[in-house]
Short mmCIF file of C-alpha atoms in Angstrom, two decimals:
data_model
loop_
_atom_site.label_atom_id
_atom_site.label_comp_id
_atom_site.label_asym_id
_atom_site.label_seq_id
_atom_site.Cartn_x
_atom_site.Cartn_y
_atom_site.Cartn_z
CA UNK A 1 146.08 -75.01 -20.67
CA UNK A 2 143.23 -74.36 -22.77
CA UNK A 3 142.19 -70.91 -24.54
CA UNK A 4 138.67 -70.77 -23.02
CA UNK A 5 140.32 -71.73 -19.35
CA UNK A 6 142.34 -68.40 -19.25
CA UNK A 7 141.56 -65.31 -16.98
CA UNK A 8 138.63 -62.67 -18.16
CA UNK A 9 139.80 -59.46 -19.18
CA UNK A 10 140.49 -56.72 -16.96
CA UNK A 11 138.65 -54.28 -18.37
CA UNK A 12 135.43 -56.12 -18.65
CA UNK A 13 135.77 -56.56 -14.90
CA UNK A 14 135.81 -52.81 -14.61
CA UNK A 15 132.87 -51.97 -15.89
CA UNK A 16 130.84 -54.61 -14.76
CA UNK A 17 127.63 -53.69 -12.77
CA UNK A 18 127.87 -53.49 -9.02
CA UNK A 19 124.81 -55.16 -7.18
CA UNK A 20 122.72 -52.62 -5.38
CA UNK A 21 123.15 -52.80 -1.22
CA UNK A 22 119.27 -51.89 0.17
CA UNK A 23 120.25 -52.54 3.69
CA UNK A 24 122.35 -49.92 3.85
CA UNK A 25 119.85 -47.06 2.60
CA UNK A 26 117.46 -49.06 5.16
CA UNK A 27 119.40 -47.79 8.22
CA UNK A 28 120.44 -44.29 7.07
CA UNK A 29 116.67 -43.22 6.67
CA UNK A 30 115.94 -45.65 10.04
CA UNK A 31 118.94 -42.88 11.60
CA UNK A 32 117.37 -39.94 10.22
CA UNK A 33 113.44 -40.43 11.32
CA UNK A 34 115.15 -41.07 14.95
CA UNK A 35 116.53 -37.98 15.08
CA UNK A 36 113.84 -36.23 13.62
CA UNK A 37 111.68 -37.55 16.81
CA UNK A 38 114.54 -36.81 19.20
CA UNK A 39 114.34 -33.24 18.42
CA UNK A 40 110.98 -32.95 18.17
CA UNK A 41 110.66 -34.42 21.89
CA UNK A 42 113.36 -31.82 22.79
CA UNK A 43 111.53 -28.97 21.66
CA UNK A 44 107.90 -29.80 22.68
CA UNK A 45 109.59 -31.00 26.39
CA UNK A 46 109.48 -27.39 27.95
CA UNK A 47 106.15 -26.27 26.24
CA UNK A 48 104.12 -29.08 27.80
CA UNK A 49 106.18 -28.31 31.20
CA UNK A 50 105.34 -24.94 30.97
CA UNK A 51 101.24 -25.44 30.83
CA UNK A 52 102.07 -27.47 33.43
CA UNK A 53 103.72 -25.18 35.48
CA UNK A 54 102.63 -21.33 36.43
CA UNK A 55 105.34 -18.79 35.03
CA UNK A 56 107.24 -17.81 38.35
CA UNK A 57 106.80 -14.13 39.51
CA UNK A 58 109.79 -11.92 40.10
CA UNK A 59 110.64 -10.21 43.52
CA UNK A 60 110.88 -6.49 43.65
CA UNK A 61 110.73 -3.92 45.21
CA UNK A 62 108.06 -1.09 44.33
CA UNK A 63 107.35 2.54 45.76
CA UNK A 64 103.81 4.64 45.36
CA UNK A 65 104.06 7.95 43.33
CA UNK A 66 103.56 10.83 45.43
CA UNK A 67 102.81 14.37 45.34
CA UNK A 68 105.12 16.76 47.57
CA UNK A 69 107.41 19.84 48.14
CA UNK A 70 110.64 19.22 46.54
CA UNK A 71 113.31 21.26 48.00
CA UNK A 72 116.29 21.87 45.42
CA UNK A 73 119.63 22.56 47.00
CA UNK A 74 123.15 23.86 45.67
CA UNK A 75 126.20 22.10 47.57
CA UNK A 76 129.79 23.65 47.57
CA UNK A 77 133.35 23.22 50.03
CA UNK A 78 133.20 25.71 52.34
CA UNK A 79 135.71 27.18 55.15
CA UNK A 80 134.57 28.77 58.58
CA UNK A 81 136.20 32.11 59.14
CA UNK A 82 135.57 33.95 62.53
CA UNK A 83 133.63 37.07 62.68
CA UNK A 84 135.89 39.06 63.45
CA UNK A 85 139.67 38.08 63.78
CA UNK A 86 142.26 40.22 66.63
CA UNK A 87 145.76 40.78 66.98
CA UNK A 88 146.16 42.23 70.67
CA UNK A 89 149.46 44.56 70.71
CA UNK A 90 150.94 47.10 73.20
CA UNK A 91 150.26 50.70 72.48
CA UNK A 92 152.82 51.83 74.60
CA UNK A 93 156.68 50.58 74.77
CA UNK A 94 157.94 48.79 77.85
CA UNK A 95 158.32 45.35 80.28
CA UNK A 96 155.22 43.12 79.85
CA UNK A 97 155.12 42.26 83.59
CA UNK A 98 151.66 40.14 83.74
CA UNK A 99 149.85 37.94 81.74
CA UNK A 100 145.98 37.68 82.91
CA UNK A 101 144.94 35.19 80.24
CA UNK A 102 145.03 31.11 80.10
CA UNK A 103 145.90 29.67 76.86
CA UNK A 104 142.73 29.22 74.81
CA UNK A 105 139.88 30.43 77.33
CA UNK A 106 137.03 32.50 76.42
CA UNK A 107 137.38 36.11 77.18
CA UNK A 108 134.87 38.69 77.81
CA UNK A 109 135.20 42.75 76.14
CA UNK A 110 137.21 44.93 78.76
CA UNK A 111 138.72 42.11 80.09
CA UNK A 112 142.58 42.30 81.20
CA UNK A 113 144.70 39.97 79.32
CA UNK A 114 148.18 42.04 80.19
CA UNK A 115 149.91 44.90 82.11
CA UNK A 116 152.94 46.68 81.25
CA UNK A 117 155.56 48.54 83.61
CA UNK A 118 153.68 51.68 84.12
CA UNK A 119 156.00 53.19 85.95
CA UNK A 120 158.01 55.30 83.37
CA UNK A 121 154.43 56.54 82.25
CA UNK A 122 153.43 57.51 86.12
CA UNK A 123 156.59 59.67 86.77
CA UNK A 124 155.89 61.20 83.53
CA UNK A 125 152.37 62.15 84.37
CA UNK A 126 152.70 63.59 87.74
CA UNK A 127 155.91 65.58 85.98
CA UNK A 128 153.08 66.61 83.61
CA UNK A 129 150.57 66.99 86.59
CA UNK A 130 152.93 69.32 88.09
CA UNK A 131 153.65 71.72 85.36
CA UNK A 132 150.24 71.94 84.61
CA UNK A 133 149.42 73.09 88.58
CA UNK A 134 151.98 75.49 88.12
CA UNK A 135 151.15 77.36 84.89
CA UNK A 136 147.40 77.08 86.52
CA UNK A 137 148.74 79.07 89.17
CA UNK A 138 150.48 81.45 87.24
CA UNK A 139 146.91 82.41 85.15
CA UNK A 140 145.27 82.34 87.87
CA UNK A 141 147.69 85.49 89.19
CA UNK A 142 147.49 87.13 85.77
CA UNK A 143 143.96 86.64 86.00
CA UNK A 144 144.36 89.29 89.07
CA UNK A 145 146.18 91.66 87.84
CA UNK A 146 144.14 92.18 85.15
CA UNK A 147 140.95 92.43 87.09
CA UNK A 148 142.85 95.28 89.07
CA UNK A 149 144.21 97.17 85.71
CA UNK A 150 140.59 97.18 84.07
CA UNK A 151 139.62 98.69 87.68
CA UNK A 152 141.89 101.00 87.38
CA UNK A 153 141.77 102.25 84.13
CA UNK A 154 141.69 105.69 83.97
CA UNK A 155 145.41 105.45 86.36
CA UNK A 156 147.03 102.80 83.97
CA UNK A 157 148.13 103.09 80.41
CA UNK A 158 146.37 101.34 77.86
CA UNK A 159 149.69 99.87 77.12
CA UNK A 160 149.92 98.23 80.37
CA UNK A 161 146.09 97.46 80.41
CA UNK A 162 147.32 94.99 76.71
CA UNK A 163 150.53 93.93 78.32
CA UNK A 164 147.99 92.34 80.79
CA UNK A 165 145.59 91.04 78.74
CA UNK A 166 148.22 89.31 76.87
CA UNK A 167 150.18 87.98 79.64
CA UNK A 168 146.36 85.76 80.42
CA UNK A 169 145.84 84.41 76.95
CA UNK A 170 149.42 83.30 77.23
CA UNK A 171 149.22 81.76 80.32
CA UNK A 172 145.79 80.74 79.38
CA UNK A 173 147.09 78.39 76.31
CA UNK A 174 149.94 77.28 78.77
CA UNK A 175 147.75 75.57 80.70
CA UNK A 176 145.35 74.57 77.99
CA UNK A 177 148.86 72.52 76.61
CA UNK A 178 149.78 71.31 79.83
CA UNK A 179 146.23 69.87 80.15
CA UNK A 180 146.79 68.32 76.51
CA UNK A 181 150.24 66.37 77.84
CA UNK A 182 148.26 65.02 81.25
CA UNK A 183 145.55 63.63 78.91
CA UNK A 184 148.04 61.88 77.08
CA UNK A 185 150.21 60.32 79.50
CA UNK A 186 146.56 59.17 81.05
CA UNK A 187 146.13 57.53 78.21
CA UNK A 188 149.90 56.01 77.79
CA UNK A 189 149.47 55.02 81.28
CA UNK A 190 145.92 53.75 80.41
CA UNK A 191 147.48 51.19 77.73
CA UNK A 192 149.65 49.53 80.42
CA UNK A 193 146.90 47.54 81.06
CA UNK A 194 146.00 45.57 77.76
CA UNK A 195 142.40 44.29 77.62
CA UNK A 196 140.14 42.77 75.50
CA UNK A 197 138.06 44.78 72.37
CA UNK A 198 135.64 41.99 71.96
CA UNK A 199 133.81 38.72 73.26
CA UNK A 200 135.78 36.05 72.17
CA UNK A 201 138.26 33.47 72.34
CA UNK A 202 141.97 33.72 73.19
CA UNK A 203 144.53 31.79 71.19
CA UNK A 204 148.38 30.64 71.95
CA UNK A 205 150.38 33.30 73.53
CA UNK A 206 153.00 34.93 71.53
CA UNK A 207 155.07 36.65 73.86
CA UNK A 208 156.32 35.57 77.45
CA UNK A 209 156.36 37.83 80.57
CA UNK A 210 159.48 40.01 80.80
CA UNK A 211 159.68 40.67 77.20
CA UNK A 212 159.94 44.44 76.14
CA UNK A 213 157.33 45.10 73.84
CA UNK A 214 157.12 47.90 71.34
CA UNK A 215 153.87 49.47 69.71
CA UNK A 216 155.69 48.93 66.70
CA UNK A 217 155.93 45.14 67.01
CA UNK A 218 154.26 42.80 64.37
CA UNK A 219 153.81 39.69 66.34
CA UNK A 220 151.58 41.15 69.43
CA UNK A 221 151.06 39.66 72.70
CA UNK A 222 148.00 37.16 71.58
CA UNK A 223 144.81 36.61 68.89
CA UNK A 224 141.48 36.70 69.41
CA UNK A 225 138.99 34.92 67.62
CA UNK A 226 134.82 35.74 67.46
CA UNK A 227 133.23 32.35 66.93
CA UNK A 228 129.76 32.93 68.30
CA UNK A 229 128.39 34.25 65.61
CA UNK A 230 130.72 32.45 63.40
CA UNK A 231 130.73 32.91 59.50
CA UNK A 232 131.44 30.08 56.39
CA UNK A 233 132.54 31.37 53.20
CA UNK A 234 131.89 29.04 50.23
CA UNK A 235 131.52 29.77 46.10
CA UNK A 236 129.38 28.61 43.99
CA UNK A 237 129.35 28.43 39.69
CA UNK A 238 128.54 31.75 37.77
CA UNK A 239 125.45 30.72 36.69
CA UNK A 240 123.46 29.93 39.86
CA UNK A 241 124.07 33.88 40.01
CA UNK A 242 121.10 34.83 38.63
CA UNK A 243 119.33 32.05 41.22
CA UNK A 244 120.98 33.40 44.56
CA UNK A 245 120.19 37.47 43.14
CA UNK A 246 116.37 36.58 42.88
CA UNK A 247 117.11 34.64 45.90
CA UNK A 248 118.41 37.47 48.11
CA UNK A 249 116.33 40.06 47.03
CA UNK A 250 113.29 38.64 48.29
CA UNK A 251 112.31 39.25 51.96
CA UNK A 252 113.42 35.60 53.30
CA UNK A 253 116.19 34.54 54.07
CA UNK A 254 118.30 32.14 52.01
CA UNK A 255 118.66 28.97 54.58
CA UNK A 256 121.91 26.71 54.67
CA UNK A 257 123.43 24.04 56.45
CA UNK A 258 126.85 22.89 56.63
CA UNK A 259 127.89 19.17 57.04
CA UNK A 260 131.22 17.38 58.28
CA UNK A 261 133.76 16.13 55.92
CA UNK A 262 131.73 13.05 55.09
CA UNK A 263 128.77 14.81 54.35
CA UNK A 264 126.78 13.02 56.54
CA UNK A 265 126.87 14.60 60.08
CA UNK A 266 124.80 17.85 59.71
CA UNK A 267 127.17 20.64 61.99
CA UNK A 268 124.77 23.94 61.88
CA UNK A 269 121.61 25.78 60.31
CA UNK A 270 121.99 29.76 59.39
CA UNK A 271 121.36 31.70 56.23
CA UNK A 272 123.16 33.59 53.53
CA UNK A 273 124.83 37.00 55.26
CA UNK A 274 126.56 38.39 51.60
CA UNK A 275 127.18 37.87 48.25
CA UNK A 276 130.34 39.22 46.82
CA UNK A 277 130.33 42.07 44.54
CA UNK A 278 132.07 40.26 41.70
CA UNK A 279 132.70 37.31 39.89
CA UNK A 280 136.44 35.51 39.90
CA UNK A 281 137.19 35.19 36.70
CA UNK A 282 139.95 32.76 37.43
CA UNK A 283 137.15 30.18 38.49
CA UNK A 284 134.49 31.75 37.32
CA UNK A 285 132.52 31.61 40.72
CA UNK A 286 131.25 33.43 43.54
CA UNK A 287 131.81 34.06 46.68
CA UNK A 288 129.03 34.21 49.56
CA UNK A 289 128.71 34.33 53.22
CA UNK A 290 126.47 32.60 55.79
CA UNK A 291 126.62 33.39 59.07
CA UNK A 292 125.48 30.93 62.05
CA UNK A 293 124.88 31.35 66.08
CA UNK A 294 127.57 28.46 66.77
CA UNK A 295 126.11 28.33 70.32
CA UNK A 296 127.95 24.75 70.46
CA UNK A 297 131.08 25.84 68.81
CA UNK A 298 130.17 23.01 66.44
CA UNK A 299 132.41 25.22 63.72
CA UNK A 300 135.85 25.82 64.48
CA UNK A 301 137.88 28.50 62.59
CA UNK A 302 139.04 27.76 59.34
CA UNK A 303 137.79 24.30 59.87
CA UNK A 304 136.34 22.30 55.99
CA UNK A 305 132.41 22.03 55.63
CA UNK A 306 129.85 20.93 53.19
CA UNK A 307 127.65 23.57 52.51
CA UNK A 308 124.09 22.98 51.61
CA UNK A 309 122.22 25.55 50.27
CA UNK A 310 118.01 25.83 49.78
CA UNK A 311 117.65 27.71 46.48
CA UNK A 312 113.91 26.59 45.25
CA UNK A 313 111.27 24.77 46.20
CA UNK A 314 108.40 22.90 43.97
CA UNK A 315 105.22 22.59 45.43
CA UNK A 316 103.10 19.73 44.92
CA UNK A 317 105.37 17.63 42.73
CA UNK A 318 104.56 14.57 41.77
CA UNK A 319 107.77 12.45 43.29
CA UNK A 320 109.13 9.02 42.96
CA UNK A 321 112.07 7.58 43.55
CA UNK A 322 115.20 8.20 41.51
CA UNK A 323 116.15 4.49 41.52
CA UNK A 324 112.84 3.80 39.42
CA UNK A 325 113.86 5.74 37.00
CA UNK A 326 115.86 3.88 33.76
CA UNK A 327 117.68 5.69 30.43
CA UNK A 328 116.92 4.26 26.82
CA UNK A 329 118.50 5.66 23.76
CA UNK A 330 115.35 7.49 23.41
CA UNK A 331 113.65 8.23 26.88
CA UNK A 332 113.39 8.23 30.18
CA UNK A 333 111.35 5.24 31.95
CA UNK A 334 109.45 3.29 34.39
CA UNK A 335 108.15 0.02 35.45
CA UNK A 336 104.48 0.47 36.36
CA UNK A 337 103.14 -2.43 38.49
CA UNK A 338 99.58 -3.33 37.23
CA UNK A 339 97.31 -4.39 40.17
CA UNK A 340 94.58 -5.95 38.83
CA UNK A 341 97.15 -8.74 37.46
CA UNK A 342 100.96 -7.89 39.40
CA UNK A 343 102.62 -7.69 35.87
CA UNK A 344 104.56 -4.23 34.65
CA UNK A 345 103.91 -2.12 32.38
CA UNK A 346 107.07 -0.17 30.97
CA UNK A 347 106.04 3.76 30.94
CA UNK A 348 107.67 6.35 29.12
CA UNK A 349 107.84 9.28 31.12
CA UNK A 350 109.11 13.23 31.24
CA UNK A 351 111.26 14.26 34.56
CA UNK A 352 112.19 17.22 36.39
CA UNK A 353 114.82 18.24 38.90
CA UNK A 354 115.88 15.75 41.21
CA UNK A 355 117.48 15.88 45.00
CA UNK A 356 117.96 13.50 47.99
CA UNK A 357 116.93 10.19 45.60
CA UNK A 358 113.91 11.74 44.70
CA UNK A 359 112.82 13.09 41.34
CA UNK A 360 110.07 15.49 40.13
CA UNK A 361 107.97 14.12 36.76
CA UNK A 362 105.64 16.22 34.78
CA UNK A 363 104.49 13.81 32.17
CA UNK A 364 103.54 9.82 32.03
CA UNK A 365 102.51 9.16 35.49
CA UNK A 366 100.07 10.02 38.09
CA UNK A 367 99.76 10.23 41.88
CA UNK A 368 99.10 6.74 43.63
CA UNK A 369 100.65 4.22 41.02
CA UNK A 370 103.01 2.16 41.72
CA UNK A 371 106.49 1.80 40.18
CA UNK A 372 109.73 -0.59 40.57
CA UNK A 373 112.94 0.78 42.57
CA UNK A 374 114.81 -2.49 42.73
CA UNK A 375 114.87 -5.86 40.72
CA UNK A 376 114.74 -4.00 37.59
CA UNK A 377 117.45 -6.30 35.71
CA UNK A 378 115.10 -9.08 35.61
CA UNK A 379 112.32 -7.29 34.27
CA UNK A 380 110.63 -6.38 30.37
CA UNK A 381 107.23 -4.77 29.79
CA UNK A 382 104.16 -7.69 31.11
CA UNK A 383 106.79 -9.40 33.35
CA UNK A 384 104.68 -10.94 36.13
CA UNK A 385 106.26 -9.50 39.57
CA UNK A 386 105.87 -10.10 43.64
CA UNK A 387 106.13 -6.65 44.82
CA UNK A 388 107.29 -5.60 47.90
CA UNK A 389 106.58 -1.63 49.79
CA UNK A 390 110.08 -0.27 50.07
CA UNK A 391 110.48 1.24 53.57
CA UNK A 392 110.72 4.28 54.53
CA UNK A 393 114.08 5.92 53.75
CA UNK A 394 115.08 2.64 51.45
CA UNK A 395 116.46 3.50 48.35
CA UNK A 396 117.20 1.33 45.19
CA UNK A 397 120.45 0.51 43.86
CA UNK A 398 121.93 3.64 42.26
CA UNK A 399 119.84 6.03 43.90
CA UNK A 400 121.39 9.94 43.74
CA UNK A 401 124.16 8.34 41.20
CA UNK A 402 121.87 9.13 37.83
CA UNK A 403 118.74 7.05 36.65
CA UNK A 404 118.53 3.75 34.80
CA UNK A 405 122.46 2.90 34.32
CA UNK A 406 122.05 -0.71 34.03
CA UNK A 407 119.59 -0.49 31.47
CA UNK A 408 120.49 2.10 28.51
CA UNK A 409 120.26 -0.39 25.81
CA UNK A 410 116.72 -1.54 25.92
CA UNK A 411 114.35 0.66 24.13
CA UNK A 412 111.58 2.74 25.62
CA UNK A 413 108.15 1.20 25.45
CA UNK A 414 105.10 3.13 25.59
CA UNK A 415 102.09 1.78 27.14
CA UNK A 416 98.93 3.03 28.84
CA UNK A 417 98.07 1.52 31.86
#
């Protein structure tokens, strides 16, 4: 084989020039202009769909600002006590022979729930009775012969004129004592029959007929309860103290109402009776009183109430709902529905006391706008909204729980309407 037939060298093959490729640069920048358009089409899609289309209006529901009397309350567990709470005992010892009461009836004062054996008190009174007749007698004799000495005192000696004087003021207290000892077995005798001190209702009986029963006994024969009146004792913090003073010193009284269990099922209207003297330091509350006619034994001794108590009331508040209300980092705030164009307007605004889902506001609003009470998730300040009059007694999610708690973290927005 020839020289100039052999193979080229391999490193002249490596460095030789590679041919440029166009068509390949061709469809990269053909790739990169198509997505260029695709995303512009994507992005300019929803504009030109939304001047087609009217922005959609949110539904909520609105309430109008309003001025009123805001009536403040204090609430505390409370426990009915009777007025007045009685043990019925013997005074005298002996055989209960007769019960006069039925188990739980109303009883009136004077009325006979019970006699007792009187017999060993009888025998002892006309023994008493007797005695006392006698030593009656006997004065009256001295009496006599006294009359008959002092008429005959220039024959008698003064000695026997003393002796007579004497024997009547001893005779004289003899009876006076034997009168004292008939009084008293009247009285034993008396207390056979057992009646009732007040008006009120009779509980369980304690003791059976037959028993002997002592005045000395701690169980007694029955207890009576005075439930019409009927009192509620409740306590309340420390510091409303200075509240219920101002409270009770004026000339009205201090109305309250108790509730069921559930709070919901008002039992009976009365006002405050007493405030306790002191404060108990262990809970740092006090103790007060109210005191109710019962006339439908709605309260039941020792029975658990709600007790609502009127403290204050605001005159010509300017109210809205509590549900309108929302918390910011920095404020408190509403929506307020514009009604030349139905869009909001977020308000910045300054509150007051609030009670029954309804809150007072002193600064940022006025009387007759209109503010949001529900749908407030969907909204931020110019949202345009459908609003609908809440109904009487309506309230918005969250009202009487605490304003605004599903929207803390958006800022506070002031605008003037």
């Amino acid at each position: 084989m020839n020289s100039s037939e052999q193979a080229p060298d391999a490193s002249s093959a490596v460095f030789a020039p590679v041919p440029a490729r166009p068509a390949r640069w061709m469809w990269i920048t053909a790739a990169v202009f198509l997505l260029a358009g695709a995303a512009l089409y994507y992005f300019k899609k929803p504009a030109a769909e939304a001047k087609g289309h009217p922005v959609r209006a949110i539904p909520v529901t609105a309430d109008t600002a309003r001025t009123g009397d805001l009536h403040l309350y204090l609430t505390a567990l409370g426990s009915v006590l009777p007025l007045n709470t009685v043990t019925i005992r013997s005074r005298v010892e002996g055989e209960l022979k007769k019960i006069h009461f039925v188990e739980g009836q109303e009883v009136k004062a004077g009325e006979l729930l019970g006699e007792i054996d009187p017999r060993a008190y009888a025998v002892a009174l006309e023994q008493a009775q007797g005695q006392l007749e006698r030593d009656t007698a006997v004065l009256t004799n001295a009496k006599l012969d006294l009359a008959r000495y002092e008429q005959a005192e220039a024959a008698v000696t003064q000695q026997q004129l003393a002796t007579a004087r004497a024997t009547v003021a001893q005779y004289a207290g003899a009876v006076k004592a034997d009168q004292g000892v008939v009084d008293g077995y009247t009285l034993q005798l008396s207390y056979c029959r057992i009646t009732s001190p007040l008006n009120g209702r009779v509980g369980l009986k304690l003791v059976d007929e037959g028993n002997l029963i002592h005045a000395s006994d701690s169980t007694g024969l029955a207890v009576i309860i005075q439930e019409r009146p009927i009192t509620v004792a409740f306590s309340l913090p420390e510091d409303t103290l200075p509240a219920l003073r101002k409270n009770l010193g004026a000339s009205h009284a201090m109305p309250v109402q108790v509730y069921g269990r559930s709070g919901q099922e008002a039992l009976a209207s009365g006002t405050v009776s007493a405030l306790d003297n002191q404060i108990d330091t262990t809970t740092g509350t006090v103790r007060l009183k109210a005191v109710f006619e019962n006339d439908d034994n709605a309260l039941f001794p020792n029975q658990f109430v709600n007790v609502r108590l009127l403290v204050e009331v605001q005159h010509d508040a300017l109210l809205i709902p509590l549900s309108a209300v929302q918390i910011s980092n920095q404020a408190r705030y509403v929506f307020v529905v514009n009604k030349e164009d139905q869009t909001v307007s977020q308000r910045t605004i300054i509150t007051g006391k609030s009670e029954d889902g309804l809150i007072a506001v002193s600064e940022g609003l006025s009387a007759g706008e209109v503010v949001v009470t529900d749908g407030l998730d969907k909204l931020q300040d110019g949202a345009k909204v459908m609003a609908r009059e809440a109904k009487p007694g309506e309230k918005g999610p969250g009202g009487g729980k605490g304003p605004g708690e599903k929207r803390k973290k958006k800022p506070a927005v002031t605008k003037d309407s």
